């Protein structure tokens, strides 16, 4: 059997950060080489490289795919096979991509992926050689928007309890522990704080074009609780610290991302439970947060602030997620997600 040796795609870099507010003519450049180093002579009649970016929407076992970008290179295409000796062959390539491309994204029911695929076609009696190389595109959020994120929520609820809830930072990394500070003071002797709870909520907004009319967009919102931590009190304490661990990125939790097709955002919901004259009730406030991987700074200060605000829709409800989708059209939509998952 033929030992293919080395057939791989090498890039100068495979992660790219762009600003959401660069002009339409801005581009970034991908440079690399397709490397082929056979361990013995082999006949090849075609060497082909392709770059693609695709949006995929899932609905049950069905999926709808839209191509966002496509480019191809042909380094060899002959009917009579060419013999490649035992040495290293390198095929350089470069590709300029518009900065306006949507960022890479993983969400429940949707994904945006970019990457290279290469193939070298051999004779009928040998296996074709294949190689793949993904790239990741992310966008920074306008600093003006980052400055709008609050790390504290305070006020008086129904003249019953004064509350102050705070976190040290709005940008959180998966796998890290975040302390949530509660300060609550009952305003009447009959009011007793019995417990506090912190809920990490994920909100996914889908904008689905109609298959027959690209100008017709169906909007679907999905909310779910990813993780929660609670603490019940034995006495009238006025201060609490709840440590909640942000889960690692998985099918349960996805990083914040935004595009014209899909948007993923997160909120921390803080719940204070109380007993008033034998009746139990609760109040909820929330803080918007950014969930970003360790190597991604969604609020980088390296980019100049734009006078234009982004197309950024903050969900301002002070209630916890309802965990139900609001769907206006059931055709070609992502699945519904209603499970509450806790560690």
Coordinates of C-alpha atoms in Angstrom, one line a residue:
X1 CA 0.0 0.0 0.0
X2 CA 1.2 3.5 -0.8
X3 CA 2.5 5.5 2.1
X4 CA 1.5 9.1 1.2
X5 CA 4.1 10.8 3.3
X6 CA 3.2 14.4 4.0
X7 CA 0.3 16.2 2.4
X8 CA -0.8 19.1 4.5
X9 CA -1.9 22.8 4.5
X10 CA 0.3 25.2 6.4
X11 CA -0.8 28.7 7.2
X12 CA 1.1 31.7 8.6
X13 CA -1.9 32.1 11.0
X14 CA -5.2 30.5 11.3
X15 CA -7.0 32.9 13.7
X16 CA -8.1 36.4 12.6
X17 CA -9.7 39.2 14.5
X18 CA -11.5 42.0 12.6
X19 CA -13.5 45.0 13.6
X20 CA -17.2 45.0 13.1
X21 CA -17.0 48.6 11.9
X22 CA -14.3 48.6 9.3
X23 CA -15.4 49.9 5.9
X24 CA -16.8 47.6 3.2
X25 CA -13.5 47.7 1.3
X26 CA -11.3 46.4 4.2
X27 CA -9.7 43.0 3.7
X28 CA -7.5 40.6 5.6
X29 CA -5.0 38.3 4.0
X30 CA -4.5 34.6 4.5
X31 CA -1.1 33.2 3.3
X32 CA 0.1 29.6 3.3
X33 CA 1.6 26.7 1.5
X34 CA 0.2 23.3 0.4
X35 CA 3.0 20.9 1.2
X36 CA 3.5 17.5 -0.5
X37 CA 6.4 15.2 0.4
X38 CA 5.9 11.6 -0.8
X39 CA 8.0 8.9 0.7
X40 CA 8.3 7.2 -2.6
X41 CA 7.5 8.1 -6.3
X42 CA 3.8 8.5 -7.0
X43 CA 1.8 9.5 -10.0
X44 CA -0.6 12.5 -9.5
X45 CA -2.9 14.0 -12.2
X46 CA -4.7 16.6 -10.1
X47 CA -3.8 18.9 -7.1
X48 CA -6.7 21.1 -6.0
X49 CA -7.2 23.5 -3.0
X50 CA -10.5 25.0 -2.0
X51 CA -11.5 27.6 0.7
X52 CA -15.1 27.8 1.8
X53 CA -17.2 29.5 4.4
X54 CA -20.6 28.1 5.1
X55 CA -23.6 28.9 7.3
X56 CA -25.5 25.8 8.4
X57 CA -28.9 25.8 10.1
X58 CA -30.3 22.6 11.6
X59 CA -33.9 21.5 12.2
X60 CA -34.0 18.0 13.6
X61 CA -32.1 15.8 11.1
X62 CA -32.6 18.3 8.3
X63 CA -30.1 21.0 7.6
X64 CA -30.0 24.1 5.3
X65 CA -26.7 25.4 4.1
X66 CA -25.7 28.7 2.6
X67 CA -22.3 29.4 1.1
X68 CA -20.7 32.6 2.3
X69 CA -17.4 32.5 0.4
X70 CA -15.7 30.2 -2.0
X71 CA -12.3 30.2 -3.7
X72 CA -10.4 27.5 -5.6
X73 CA -6.8 26.9 -6.7
X74 CA -5.6 24.3 -9.3
X75 CA -1.9 23.5 -9.0
X76 CA -2.1 20.5 -11.3
X77 CA -4.7 19.2 -13.7
X78 CA -3.5 16.9 -16.4
X79 CA -5.0 13.8 -18.1
X80 CA -1.6 12.0 -18.1
X81 CA -0.4 11.6 -14.5
X82 CA 2.8 13.3 -13.4
X83 CA 5.3 11.4 -11.4
X84 CA 6.3 13.0 -8.1
X85 CA 9.7 11.9 -6.8
X86 CA 10.7 11.5 -3.1
X87 CA 11.2 15.1 -2.2
X88 CA 9.2 18.1 -0.8
X89 CA 6.9 20.1 -3.1
X90 CA 5.5 23.4 -1.9
X91 CA 2.6 25.3 -3.5
X92 CA 2.2 28.9 -2.1
X93 CA -1.2 30.6 -2.0
X94 CA -2.8 33.7 -0.6
X95 CA -6.4 34.9 -0.3
X96 CA -7.8 38.3 0.5
X97 CA -11.1 38.1 2.3
X98 CA -13.5 41.0 3.1
X99 CA -13.6 42.0 6.8
X100 CA -17.3 42.1 6.5
X101 CA -17.5 38.3 6.5
X102 CA -19.6 37.1 9.6
X103 CA -17.5 35.7 12.4
X104 CA -17.1 32.0 13.1
X105 CA -19.9 30.8 15.2
X106 CA -21.2 27.7 17.0
X107 CA -24.7 27.8 18.4
X108 CA -27.5 25.3 19.0
X109 CA -29.1 24.9 15.6
X110 CA -26.5 26.9 13.7
X111 CA -22.9 27.2 12.8
X112 CA -20.6 29.4 10.6
X113 CA -17.4 27.7 9.7
X114 CA -14.4 28.5 7.4
X115 CA -11.6 26.3 6.2
X116 CA -9.4 24.9 3.5
X117 CA -9.7 21.5 1.8
X118 CA -7.0 20.0 -0.5
X119 CA -7.0 16.9 -2.6
X120 CA -4.4 15.2 -4.8
X121 CA -5.9 12.6 -7.1
X122 CA -3.7 9.6 -7.8
X123 CA -4.2 6.6 -10.1
X124 CA -7.1 4.2 -9.8
X125 CA -5.0 1.8 -7.8
X126 CA -4.0 4.2 -5.0
X127 CA -5.8 6.3 -2.4
X128 CA -6.4 10.0 -3.1
X129 CA -4.5 12.3 -0.7
X130 CA -6.6 14.7 1.4
X131 CA -5.9 17.5 3.8
X132 CA -8.1 20.0 5.8
X133 CA -7.3 23.2 7.7
X134 CA -10.0 25.2 9.5
X135 CA -9.6 29.0 10.3
X136 CA -11.4 31.1 12.9
X137 CA -12.7 34.6 12.3
X138 CA -13.8 36.7 15.3
X139 CA -14.9 40.3 15.6
X140 CA -14.3 42.8 18.4
X141 CA -17.2 44.7 19.8
X142 CA -17.2 48.4 19.5
X143 CA -15.7 49.9 22.7
X144 CA -18.7 52.2 23.1
X145 CA -20.9 49.1 23.4
X146 CA -18.4 47.5 25.9
X147 CA -18.7 50.6 28.0
X148 CA -22.4 50.2 28.2
X149 CA -22.1 46.8 30.0
X150 CA -22.9 47.2 33.7
X151 CA -21.2 45.1 36.4
X152 CA -23.7 46.2 39.0
X153 CA -27.4 46.2 39.4
X154 CA -29.0 48.0 42.4
X155 CA -32.3 49.4 43.4
X156 CA -35.4 48.8 45.6
X157 CA -37.9 46.1 44.8
X158 CA -41.6 47.0 45.5
X159 CA -40.6 48.9 48.6
X160 CA -39.8 45.6 50.2
X161 CA -36.1 45.0 49.8
X162 CA -33.1 47.1 48.8
X163 CA -30.6 45.1 46.7
X164 CA -27.1 45.5 45.2
X165 CA -25.7 42.8 42.9
X166 CA -22.3 43.0 41.3
X167 CA -19.7 41.1 39.4
X168 CA -16.0 42.0 39.0
X169 CA -16.0 41.9 35.1
X170 CA -18.5 41.5 32.3
X171 CA -16.2 39.5 30.1
X172 CA -16.0 35.9 31.3
X173 CA -13.9 33.0 30.2
X174 CA -15.3 29.4 30.0
X175 CA -14.0 27.2 32.8
X176 CA -13.4 30.2 35.2
X177 CA -15.2 30.9 38.4
X178 CA -17.0 34.3 38.8
X179 CA -18.0 35.6 42.2
X180 CA -21.4 37.3 42.3
X181 CA -21.8 39.6 45.3
X182 CA -25.2 40.1 46.9
X183 CA -26.1 42.9 49.3
X184 CA -29.8 42.9 50.3
X185 CA -31.5 44.7 53.1
X186 CA -35.2 44.0 54.0
X187 CA -37.1 47.3 54.5
X188 CA -39.6 45.7 56.9
X189 CA -39.3 43.5 60.0
X190 CA -41.7 41.0 58.4
X191 CA -39.4 40.5 55.4
X192 CA -36.9 37.6 55.7
X193 CA -34.3 36.7 53.0
X194 CA -34.3 32.9 52.7
X195 CA -32.0 32.4 49.7
X196 CA -30.2 33.6 46.7
X197 CA -29.6 32.0 43.3
X198 CA -27.5 32.8 40.2
X199 CA -28.5 31.6 36.8
X200 CA -26.3 31.7 33.6
X201 CA -28.7 32.2 30.6
X202 CA -27.9 31.9 26.9
X203 CA -30.0 33.7 24.3
X204 CA -29.7 32.8 20.7
X205 CA -31.4 34.9 18.0
X206 CA -31.8 33.4 14.6
X207 CA -32.6 35.4 11.5
X208 CA -33.6 32.9 8.9
X209 CA -34.1 33.9 5.2
X210 CA -37.0 32.4 3.4
X211 CA -35.9 29.8 0.8
X212 CA -38.1 31.4 -1.8
X213 CA -37.6 35.1 -0.9
X214 CA -34.3 36.3 0.5
X215 CA -35.8 39.5 1.5
X216 CA -38.3 37.7 3.8
X217 CA -36.6 37.1 7.2
X218 CA -38.1 35.0 10.0
X219 CA -36.8 35.8 13.5
X220 CA -36.6 33.1 16.1
X221 CA -35.4 33.6 19.7
X222 CA -34.3 30.7 21.9
X223 CA -33.5 31.1 25.6
X224 CA -32.1 28.5 28.0
X225 CA -30.5 28.2 31.4
X226 CA -27.0 26.8 31.1
X227 CA -26.0 26.6 34.8
X228 CA -27.3 27.7 38.2
X229 CA -26.0 27.9 41.8
X230 CA -28.1 28.6 44.8
X231 CA -27.6 29.2 48.6
X232 CA -30.3 29.1 51.2
X233 CA -29.8 31.0 54.5
X234 CA -30.4 30.1 58.1
X235 CA -30.6 33.7 59.4
X236 CA -31.1 37.2 58.2
X237 CA -27.7 37.7 56.5
X238 CA -27.4 40.9 54.4
X239 CA -24.5 39.9 52.3
X240 CA -23.7 36.8 50.2
X241 CA -21.1 35.8 47.6
X242 CA -22.2 33.1 45.2
X243 CA -19.3 31.5 43.1
X244 CA -20.6 30.3 39.7
X245 CA -18.3 28.4 37.3
X246 CA -18.7 29.3 33.7
X247 CA -18.9 25.9 31.9
X248 CA -16.4 25.0 29.2
X249 CA -17.5 25.5 25.6
X250 CA -19.6 22.5 24.6
X251 CA -23.0 21.8 23.3
X252 CA -24.3 23.4 26.6
X253 CA -22.5 26.7 26.2
X254 CA -21.3 28.8 23.3
X255 CA -19.2 31.9 23.0
X256 CA -20.8 35.3 22.3
X257 CA -21.0 36.0 18.6
X258 CA -23.0 38.1 16.3
X259 CA -23.8 38.1 12.6
X260 CA -26.7 39.0 10.3
X261 CA -27.9 35.4 10.6
X262 CA -27.3 34.3 14.2
X263 CA -26.5 36.1 17.4
X264 CA -25.5 34.5 20.7
X265 CA -25.6 36.6 23.9
X266 CA -25.6 35.8 27.7
X267 CA -26.9 37.2 30.9
X268 CA -26.4 36.4 34.6
X269 CA -29.7 36.4 36.5
X270 CA -29.6 37.1 40.2
X271 CA -32.6 35.9 42.2
X272 CA -33.4 36.8 45.8
X273 CA -36.0 34.7 47.6
X274 CA -37.8 36.0 50.6
X275 CA -40.6 35.2 53.0
X276 CA -43.1 37.9 53.9
X277 CA -45.7 37.1 56.7
X278 CA -45.6 33.4 55.8
X279 CA -45.8 34.0 52.0
X280 CA -42.8 33.2 49.8
X281 CA -41.9 35.4 46.8
X282 CA -38.8 36.4 44.9
X283 CA -37.3 39.1 42.8
X284 CA -34.9 38.8 39.8
X285 CA -32.4 41.2 38.3
X286 CA -29.9 40.5 35.5
X287 CA -26.5 41.7 34.1
X288 CA -25.4 41.3 30.5
X289 CA -22.1 39.5 30.1
X290 CA -19.7 38.5 27.3
X291 CA -18.6 34.8 27.2
X292 CA -15.3 34.7 25.2
X293 CA -12.5 32.2 24.9
X294 CA -9.2 32.9 26.6
X295 CA -7.5 33.9 23.3
X296 CA -10.4 36.2 22.2
X297 CA -10.7 39.8 23.4
X298 CA -14.1 40.8 22.3
X299 CA -13.6 44.4 23.6
X300 CA -10.1 45.0 22.3
X301 CA -8.9 48.6 22.6
X302 CA -6.6 48.2 19.6
X303 CA -9.4 49.3 17.3
X304 CA -10.4 52.9 16.9
X305 CA -13.9 53.7 18.2
X306 CA -16.4 54.3 15.5
X307 CA -19.0 57.1 15.6
X308 CA -21.6 54.5 14.6
X309 CA -23.1 52.1 17.1
X310 CA -23.2 48.4 16.1
X311 CA -26.3 46.5 15.2
X312 CA -26.4 45.2 18.7
X313 CA -29.7 44.3 20.4
X314 CA -29.4 44.0 24.1
X315 CA -32.1 42.0 25.8
X316 CA -33.2 44.2 28.7
X317 CA -35.7 42.0 30.5
X318 CA -35.2 41.7 34.2
X319 CA -36.9 38.4 34.4
X320 CA -35.2 35.0 34.0
X321 CA -35.4 33.3 30.6
X322 CA -38.7 31.6 29.8
X323 CA -36.9 28.8 28.0
X324 CA -39.4 28.8 25.2
X325 CA -38.9 29.7 21.6
X326 CA -41.2 32.4 20.0
X327 CA -41.6 31.1 16.4
X328 CA -43.6 32.8 13.7
X329 CA -42.8 30.3 10.9
X330 CA -42.0 26.6 11.4
X331 CA -40.5 26.1 7.9
X332 CA -36.7 25.9 7.7
X333 CA -36.1 26.9 11.3
X334 CA -33.6 25.6 13.8
X335 CA -34.9 23.2 16.5
X336 CA -36.5 24.4 19.7
X337 CA -34.4 24.1 22.9
X338 CA -36.2 24.1 26.3
X339 CA -34.0 21.9 28.5
X340 CA -32.6 23.5 31.7
X341 CA -29.2 22.1 32.3
X342 CA -27.3 22.4 35.5
X343 CA -24.0 21.1 36.8

